[in-house]
Amino acid sequence: MATKECNKEFSSECVLLTPEEVSFFQLFRILFPGDKGKENFVDSQKGVESTFKRRWIIFISILVQKFLQSVAKPLSWFGSKFETGLNLSSSNGSFRMLLLNCFRGNIQWPDKTSSTFLSFNGHLDKRVELDKSIKPGDSRYHAALSIMSAKASYENEAYIKTTVEDQWKMEFLGFFDFWNDYQEKATTQAFILRDKSGGSDTIIVAFRGTETFDADAWCTDFDLSWYEIPGVGNIHGGFMKALGLKKNLGWPKEIKQDDSHPQVAYYAIREMLREHLKASDQTKFLVTGHSLGAALAILFPAVLVLHEEGWMLDRLLGVYAFGQPRVGDQKFGEFMTEQLKKHSIPYFRFVYCNDLVPRLPYDDTALMFKHFGTCLYFNSSYEGKIVAEEPNKNYFSPLMAMPKTLNAMRELIRSFTIARSKGKEYTEGWFLRFFRVLGLIVPGVSAHGPQDYVNSTRLGSPALFLPHHDPTP
């Protein structure tokens, strides 16, 4: 169904991009002046008479999405083969046994549904155990549990279930592939666990971030459509669609789930939480995620606010976002800051060093995206501080190119020494070291991996994780 046929009455204004509607010649017409709201690939309620910079942004967004759509199948195929190759050694017991089995003609091929199969992200950081020195009651506990949950969310259901139940000794409540009404497939993933350690009763909702070889997830990131919700502000359209925005309904408070496809994320998760929270007054919850998952984590309570679910918001212990991209404009940030304060909800936004993702989409006059919340910024020595905005707030900066490259070199060198200085649990493998080499070519890419966020929560000062008043920008 074309975007123009969708009900957008819940928003006062929007700009929706539909790459599948664009021909080759129309794509380049985007760069020339004219009302883009009249094109079949840009849907706007009031029309969009844009500057060249905004037309350029629309052009790039649509071009990248069209490219991703065209390579979706080969990218998925390559990713499947690549991850299988990464898991060959563990499936055969060791690299030595793999070579021996090659000579024997008896190679044990990895089972992608097994509890031992690791994703691309899983191979960057193979740690499964929680830090035993961070116990319930420690100010770092929820952050440390959140990043480990966010990291685990990239894996398959069997891996997550085994990790939660056998390693963490917690209750596994479910793994889900949620429906995206706009992509018309299940492209949003999350899992839910329950932590009753230390006398607490906390449900953790962990949204999965962008999978490396998933073109649909990348399209969500690059979909710079936006909706303006009255009294709330402008919000990133791709993230809203991934969370569960209904194509023909917007954000109604209640819906009847369609049995012809999987449930959508927001409504299914909210219903599960309602049941558990109503069953016990002592039960609370928190939401977390890394990258795209972090964006969904902060948008989840935003929709709860829209639906006036005050009693649920009062039970929300916190939002822990790692490597989160910007999700809305300044008005949205001010609205959410007020609501989070009203319900006493801590919102910690973790940024490690030169990670490029928190610096996108741009905070400038063309895009107008803004961060909010308590920003915990960590340098390459894992020394943290609370800042209003991470340094070098927009990624592309010629002045920062050389310092970022030098820092990437330092991180690569550190990968060989950190186990001696911090302990063997911080050991970095060959695959992560190779990934850090990539950071020399494109500084900020390797800084987005989960390893450094896990280290930041474990090595950061406990004082950083206490409730704080956000510094004034």
XYZ file of C-alpha atoms in Angstrom:
473
model
C 0.000 0.000 0.000
C 1.369 3.403 -0.897
C 2.267 5.753 1.904
C -0.163 8.400 0.614
C -3.042 6.026 1.427
C -2.034 5.863 5.079
C -3.892 7.610 7.880
C -1.703 10.372 9.319
C -4.313 12.231 11.356
C -2.368 11.559 14.561
C 0.311 13.989 13.329
C -0.027 17.673 12.491
C 2.660 17.458 9.796
C 4.913 14.814 8.326
C 7.380 14.107 5.561
C 7.298 10.456 4.491
C 9.781 9.005 2.020
C 8.888 5.978 -0.109
C 11.999 4.837 -2.020
C 10.151 2.046 -3.827
C 8.103 4.712 -5.640
C 11.156 6.492 -7.121
C 12.433 5.910 -10.655
C 16.045 6.556 -11.665
C 15.209 9.904 -13.282
C 12.998 11.042 -10.390
C 15.818 10.336 -7.972
C 17.982 13.078 -9.464
C 15.046 15.480 -9.820
C 14.998 15.580 -6.026
C 18.071 17.818 -6.133
C 16.327 20.554 -8.083
C 13.939 23.153 -6.628
C 10.238 22.384 -6.473
C 7.541 21.203 -4.100
C 8.655 17.703 -3.176
C 5.333 17.119 -1.441
C 3.773 16.719 -4.897
C 6.059 13.854 -5.872
C 4.853 10.273 -5.461
C 7.882 9.388 -3.334
C 7.543 12.247 -0.807
C 4.298 12.507 1.113
C 3.689 15.701 3.079
C 0.459 17.153 4.429
C 1.491 20.736 3.675
C 4.067 20.311 0.957
C 7.831 20.642 1.288
C 9.448 23.675 -0.302
C 12.957 22.854 0.827
C 16.447 24.285 0.703
C 19.130 22.482 -1.292
C 20.540 21.014 1.923
C 17.187 19.441 2.780
C 16.740 18.204 -0.782
C 20.213 16.686 -0.535
C 19.242 14.890 2.682
C 16.096 13.495 1.032
C 18.192 12.417 -1.954
C 20.759 10.591 0.205
C 18.084 8.953 2.378
C 16.177 7.604 -0.624
C 19.331 6.648 -2.554
C 20.729 4.630 0.355
C 17.392 2.910 0.993
C 16.999 2.002 -2.689
C 20.518 0.602 -2.729
C 19.877 -1.423 0.435
C 16.635 -2.792 -0.986
C 18.463 -3.853 -4.156
C 21.169 -5.760 -2.242
C 19.004 -7.147 0.562
C 19.101 -10.783 -0.609
C 22.809 -10.998 -1.498
C 23.693 -9.138 1.710
C 21.663 -11.598 3.768
C 23.229 -14.545 1.893
C 26.738 -13.215 2.417
C 26.039 -12.514 6.079
C 24.735 -16.021 6.617
C 27.845 -17.567 5.054
C 30.166 -15.169 6.873
C 28.665 -15.874 10.296
C 28.714 -19.611 9.561
C 32.413 -19.300 8.824
C 32.994 -17.450 12.088
C 31.264 -20.264 13.993
C 33.073 -23.148 12.275
C 35.896 -23.300 14.788
C 33.630 -23.480 17.856
C 31.368 -26.061 16.167
C 34.341 -28.371 15.680
C 35.741 -27.852 19.163
C 38.723 -25.716 18.208
C 40.589 -24.400 15.183
C 42.943 -27.385 15.414
C 40.012 -29.811 15.337
C 38.529 -27.908 12.402
C 41.708 -28.483 10.388
C 41.758 -32.130 11.424
C 38.104 -32.574 10.419
C 38.877 -30.937 7.068
C 41.437 -33.670 6.350
C 38.977 -36.312 7.552
C 36.177 -34.869 5.439
C 34.005 -34.703 8.537
C 33.438 -31.002 9.188
C 30.764 -30.217 11.777
C 28.691 -27.358 10.355
C 27.267 -24.798 12.808
C 23.575 -24.900 13.691
C 22.245 -21.343 13.441
C 19.482 -22.122 15.927
C 21.764 -23.589 18.590
C 22.674 -21.921 21.869
C 26.344 -21.802 20.845
C 25.925 -19.971 17.539
C 27.150 -16.367 17.680
C 26.269 -13.421 15.465
C 28.745 -10.918 14.007
C 28.305 -8.741 17.116
C 28.607 -11.763 19.365
C 32.060 -12.490 17.967
C 33.185 -8.954 18.741
C 32.573 -9.597 22.433
C 32.054 -13.215 23.517
C 31.547 -12.450 27.200
C 28.431 -14.048 28.642
C 28.884 -13.774 32.404
C 27.742 -10.773 34.379
C 30.410 -8.944 36.370
C 30.368 -10.680 39.751
C 31.717 -7.572 41.475
C 28.617 -5.558 40.498
C 25.816 -6.839 42.693
C 22.176 -5.745 43.135
C 22.164 -2.458 44.995
C 25.333 -1.239 43.276
C 24.590 1.961 41.317
C 26.131 0.282 38.251
C 23.987 -2.852 38.464
C 21.117 -1.877 36.160
C 23.490 -0.339 33.613
C 25.724 -3.427 33.618
C 22.752 -5.793 33.292
C 21.229 -3.587 30.589
C 24.276 -3.544 28.310
C 24.694 -7.301 28.645
C 21.007 -7.707 27.751
C 21.367 -5.310 24.831
C 24.410 -7.263 23.634
C 22.621 -10.597 23.972
C 19.645 -9.284 21.970
C 21.659 -9.715 18.743
C 21.706 -13.488 19.222
C 19.193 -16.251 18.462
C 16.481 -17.371 20.877
C 18.289 -20.508 22.094
C 21.439 -18.535 22.912
C 19.513 -15.857 24.809
C 17.404 -18.375 26.734
C 20.470 -20.369 27.767
C 22.334 -17.220 28.765
C 19.484 -15.816 30.851
C 18.567 -19.064 32.608
C 21.894 -20.886 32.953
C 24.426 -18.059 33.169
C 22.466 -15.251 34.809
C 20.033 -17.445 36.797
C 17.114 -15.265 35.782
C 13.715 -15.901 34.190
C 13.435 -15.848 30.394
C 10.032 -14.411 29.417
C 10.307 -14.560 25.648
C 12.042 -13.707 22.394
C 10.063 -11.953 19.672
C 10.195 -11.038 15.978
C 7.796 -8.105 15.657
C 5.966 -6.887 12.581
C 6.783 -3.635 10.784
C 3.603 -2.436 9.055
C 5.530 -0.341 6.552
C 8.142 -2.928 5.554
C 5.406 -5.593 5.718
C 7.633 -8.142 7.428
C 8.895 -8.987 10.922
C 12.011 -6.821 11.195
C 11.975 -5.649 14.840
C 13.371 -7.954 17.522
C 13.360 -7.863 21.299
C 13.510 -10.199 24.264
C 12.247 -9.918 27.814
C 13.709 -11.313 31.037
C 12.917 -11.074 34.732
C 15.482 -10.428 37.448
C 14.541 -11.375 41.017
C 18.041 -11.275 42.471
C 18.786 -9.258 45.571
C 15.133 -9.200 46.617
C 14.080 -7.098 43.620
C 11.577 -7.948 40.897
C 12.570 -6.254 37.664
C 11.505 -6.990 34.108
C 14.028 -5.973 31.440
C 12.910 -5.261 27.878
C 15.898 -5.356 25.495
C 15.456 -4.143 21.912
C 17.831 -5.468 19.287
C 19.965 -2.992 17.378
C 20.871 -2.961 13.690
C 22.029 -6.381 12.560
C 25.112 -6.109 10.374
C 23.696 -7.946 7.338
C 20.031 -6.939 7.646
C 19.139 -4.450 4.892
C 15.689 -3.819 6.404
C 17.222 -2.687 9.701
C 19.615 -0.389 7.853
C 16.674 1.037 5.898
C 15.015 1.851 9.230
C 18.104 3.807 10.269
C 18.311 5.727 6.997
C 14.575 6.387 6.709
C 14.610 10.096 7.560
C 10.859 10.436 7.292
C 9.425 12.291 10.261
C 6.132 12.936 12.022
C 5.190 16.017 14.013
C 2.917 15.060 16.909
C 0.989 18.017 18.366
C 2.418 19.089 21.715
C 5.212 16.518 21.449
C 7.494 17.434 18.535
C 9.069 15.892 15.454
C 10.088 12.224 15.662
C 12.198 10.019 13.365
C 9.763 8.114 11.136
C 11.893 5.011 10.599
C 12.192 4.378 14.336
C 8.472 4.917 14.918
C 7.620 2.413 12.187
C 9.964 -0.154 13.747
C 8.386 0.317 17.187
C 4.903 -0.416 15.874
C 3.350 2.613 14.193
C 0.214 1.328 12.444
C 0.079 2.262 8.774
C -3.648 2.954 8.676
C -4.178 3.867 12.324
C -1.151 5.776 13.634
C -0.883 5.320 17.418
C -4.376 4.356 18.685
C -4.385 3.555 22.379
C -5.734 0.059 21.817
C -5.641 -2.175 18.736
C -6.737 -5.631 17.753
C -3.646 -7.518 16.646
C -3.858 -8.985 13.135
C -3.592 -12.788 13.289
C -2.281 -12.936 9.712
C 1.178 -11.763 10.803
C 3.273 -11.393 13.985
C 2.339 -8.755 16.528
C 3.800 -5.239 16.458
C 6.365 -4.395 19.121
C 4.904 -1.589 21.224
C 1.443 -3.065 21.756
C 2.640 -6.625 22.383
C 5.301 -5.537 24.885
C 2.919 -3.157 26.632
C 0.362 -5.954 27.041
C 2.944 -8.312 28.529
C 4.099 -5.627 30.931
C 0.532 -4.814 31.943
C -0.081 -8.427 32.925
C 3.082 -8.752 35.000
C 2.824 -5.328 36.644
C -0.826 -5.850 37.597
C -0.001 -9.260 39.065
C 2.402 -7.736 41.614
C 2.750 -4.231 43.033
C 6.450 -4.948 43.633
C 7.290 -5.603 39.988
C 8.989 -2.830 38.036
C 10.637 -2.685 34.626
C 13.357 -1.033 32.619
C 14.012 -0.778 28.880
C 17.327 -0.913 27.099
C 19.006 -1.314 23.754
C 22.121 -0.648 21.726
C 22.173 1.445 18.520
C 18.755 1.158 16.816
C 17.605 -0.765 19.898
C 18.500 2.241 22.058
C 16.325 4.495 19.883
C 13.372 2.119 20.337
C 14.071 1.971 24.081
C 13.490 5.710 24.576
C 10.571 5.863 22.127
C 8.722 3.136 24.035
C 8.020 5.341 27.108
C 7.273 8.242 24.740
C 4.316 6.319 23.319
C 3.276 5.301 26.847
C 3.064 9.037 27.563
C 0.915 9.571 24.450
C -1.452 6.887 25.727
C -1.523 8.338 29.245
C -0.207 5.129 30.816
C 0.901 7.031 33.920
C 0.711 4.047 36.245
C 3.088 2.082 34.005
C 5.491 5.005 33.725
C 5.551 5.214 37.531
C 6.839 1.616 37.530
C 9.593 2.292 34.981
C 12.951 2.101 36.785
C 14.932 3.614 33.950
C 15.933 3.750 30.298
C 19.494 2.664 29.462
C 20.518 3.575 25.927
C 23.918 2.624 24.487
C 25.265 4.218 21.307
C 21.852 5.750 20.588
C 21.176 7.836 17.454
C 19.066 10.994 17.774
C 15.321 10.314 17.643
C 13.599 13.722 17.561
C 13.883 17.497 17.584
C 14.375 19.946 20.454
C 10.646 20.180 21.186
C 10.451 16.395 21.536
C 13.480 16.435 23.840
C 11.934 19.123 26.046
C 8.620 17.238 26.143
C 10.268 13.951 27.142
C 12.564 15.620 29.691
C 9.485 17.014 31.438
C 7.662 13.663 31.337
C 10.641 11.676 32.588
C 11.055 14.138 35.457
C 7.321 13.955 36.238
C 7.486 10.179 36.647
C 11.002 10.140 38.206
C 12.447 8.010 35.391
C 16.248 8.042 34.989
C 17.348 8.118 31.353
C 21.021 7.345 30.850
C 22.436 7.798 27.347
C 25.866 6.189 27.083
C 28.347 7.459 24.505
C 31.738 5.824 24.139
C 34.488 8.065 22.758
C 34.215 8.604 18.959
C 31.239 6.300 18.345
C 29.701 7.756 15.180
C 26.081 6.627 15.754
C 25.200 9.002 18.650
C 26.354 11.814 16.360
C 23.702 10.966 13.746
C 21.295 12.148 12.384
C 22.754 15.630 12.452
C 21.968 18.324 14.975
C 21.932 21.243 12.526
C 19.562 23.679 10.806
C 18.650 21.166 8.082
C 17.803 18.129 10.217
C 17.272 19.729 13.651
C 17.660 16.478 15.591
C 18.541 16.918 19.275
C 19.685 14.633 22.057
C 18.324 14.829 25.595
C 18.716 12.918 28.837
C 21.748 12.294 31.042
C 24.695 11.774 28.695
C 27.442 9.604 30.180
C 30.475 10.136 27.986
C 33.473 7.797 28.261
C 36.885 8.372 26.719
C 39.177 5.606 25.441
C 40.486 5.055 28.982
C 36.891 4.410 30.130
C 36.958 7.544 32.237
C 33.420 8.863 32.321
C 31.806 12.199 32.900
C 28.323 13.704 32.649
C 28.015 16.148 29.772
C 25.216 18.078 28.098
C 26.325 16.776 24.707
C 29.077 14.419 23.578
C 32.187 16.171 22.176
C 32.166 16.730 18.394
C 28.379 16.356 18.338
C 28.166 15.858 14.538
C 30.277 13.111 13.024
C 31.765 14.631 9.877
C 34.306 17.197 10.996
C 37.591 17.735 9.088
C 39.177 19.179 12.221
C 38.520 15.948 14.129
C 39.681 13.517 11.414
C 43.292 13.250 12.617
C 42.511 13.087 16.393
C 39.923 10.360 15.737
C 42.387 8.339 13.670
C 45.064 8.669 16.342
C 42.562 7.555 18.986
C 41.593 4.535 16.846
C 45.293 3.613 16.740
C 45.437 3.895 20.536
C 42.393 1.591 20.847
C 44.070 -0.978 18.600
C 47.242 -0.915 20.717
C 45.118 -1.086 23.872
C 43.505 -4.304 22.625
C 46.856 -6.079 23.164
C 47.434 -4.703 26.677
C 44.032 -4.327 28.350
C 43.916 -7.905 29.662
C 47.111 -7.275 31.653
C 45.940 -3.951 33.059
C 42.244 -4.718 33.714
C 42.001 -8.501 33.971
C 41.606 -11.496 31.669
C 37.846 -10.921 31.281
C 38.743 -7.869 29.167
C 40.767 -9.915 26.677
C 40.073 -8.972 23.052
C 40.121 -11.632 20.325
C 41.485 -11.500 16.791
C 38.105 -10.642 15.269
C 37.644 -7.569 17.454
C 41.206 -6.494 16.713
C 40.468 -6.762 12.996
C 37.364 -4.636 13.605
C 39.504 -2.046 15.372
C 41.716 -1.873 12.257
C 38.574 -0.838 10.382
C 38.383 2.051 12.841
C 41.623 3.378 11.380
C 39.945 3.637 7.981
C 36.581 4.956 9.191
C 37.120 6.358 12.706
C 34.113 5.830 14.945
C 32.909 2.578 13.364
C 34.757 0.228 15.712
C 33.846 2.470 18.679
C 30.194 1.520 18.160
C 30.688 -2.154 19.047
C 29.308 -3.563 22.324
C 32.725 -4.326 23.862
C 33.525 -0.753 24.839
C 30.048 -0.143 26.279
C 30.332 -3.264 28.447
C 33.733 -2.040 29.628
C 32.375 1.448 30.324
C 29.652 0.153 32.649
C 32.103 -2.089 34.484
C 35.041 0.289 34.781
C 33.181 3.583 35.123
C 32.909 5.313 38.495
C 29.811 4.189 40.477
C 29.018 7.861 41.154
C 28.216 8.360 37.460
C 25.246 6.012 37.619
C 23.369 7.785 40.379
C 20.312 9.921 39.496
C 21.445 13.305 38.211
C 20.036 16.576 37.042
C 20.890 16.913 33.374
C 23.499 19.611 32.678
C 22.201 22.597 30.785
C 23.254 22.511 27.097
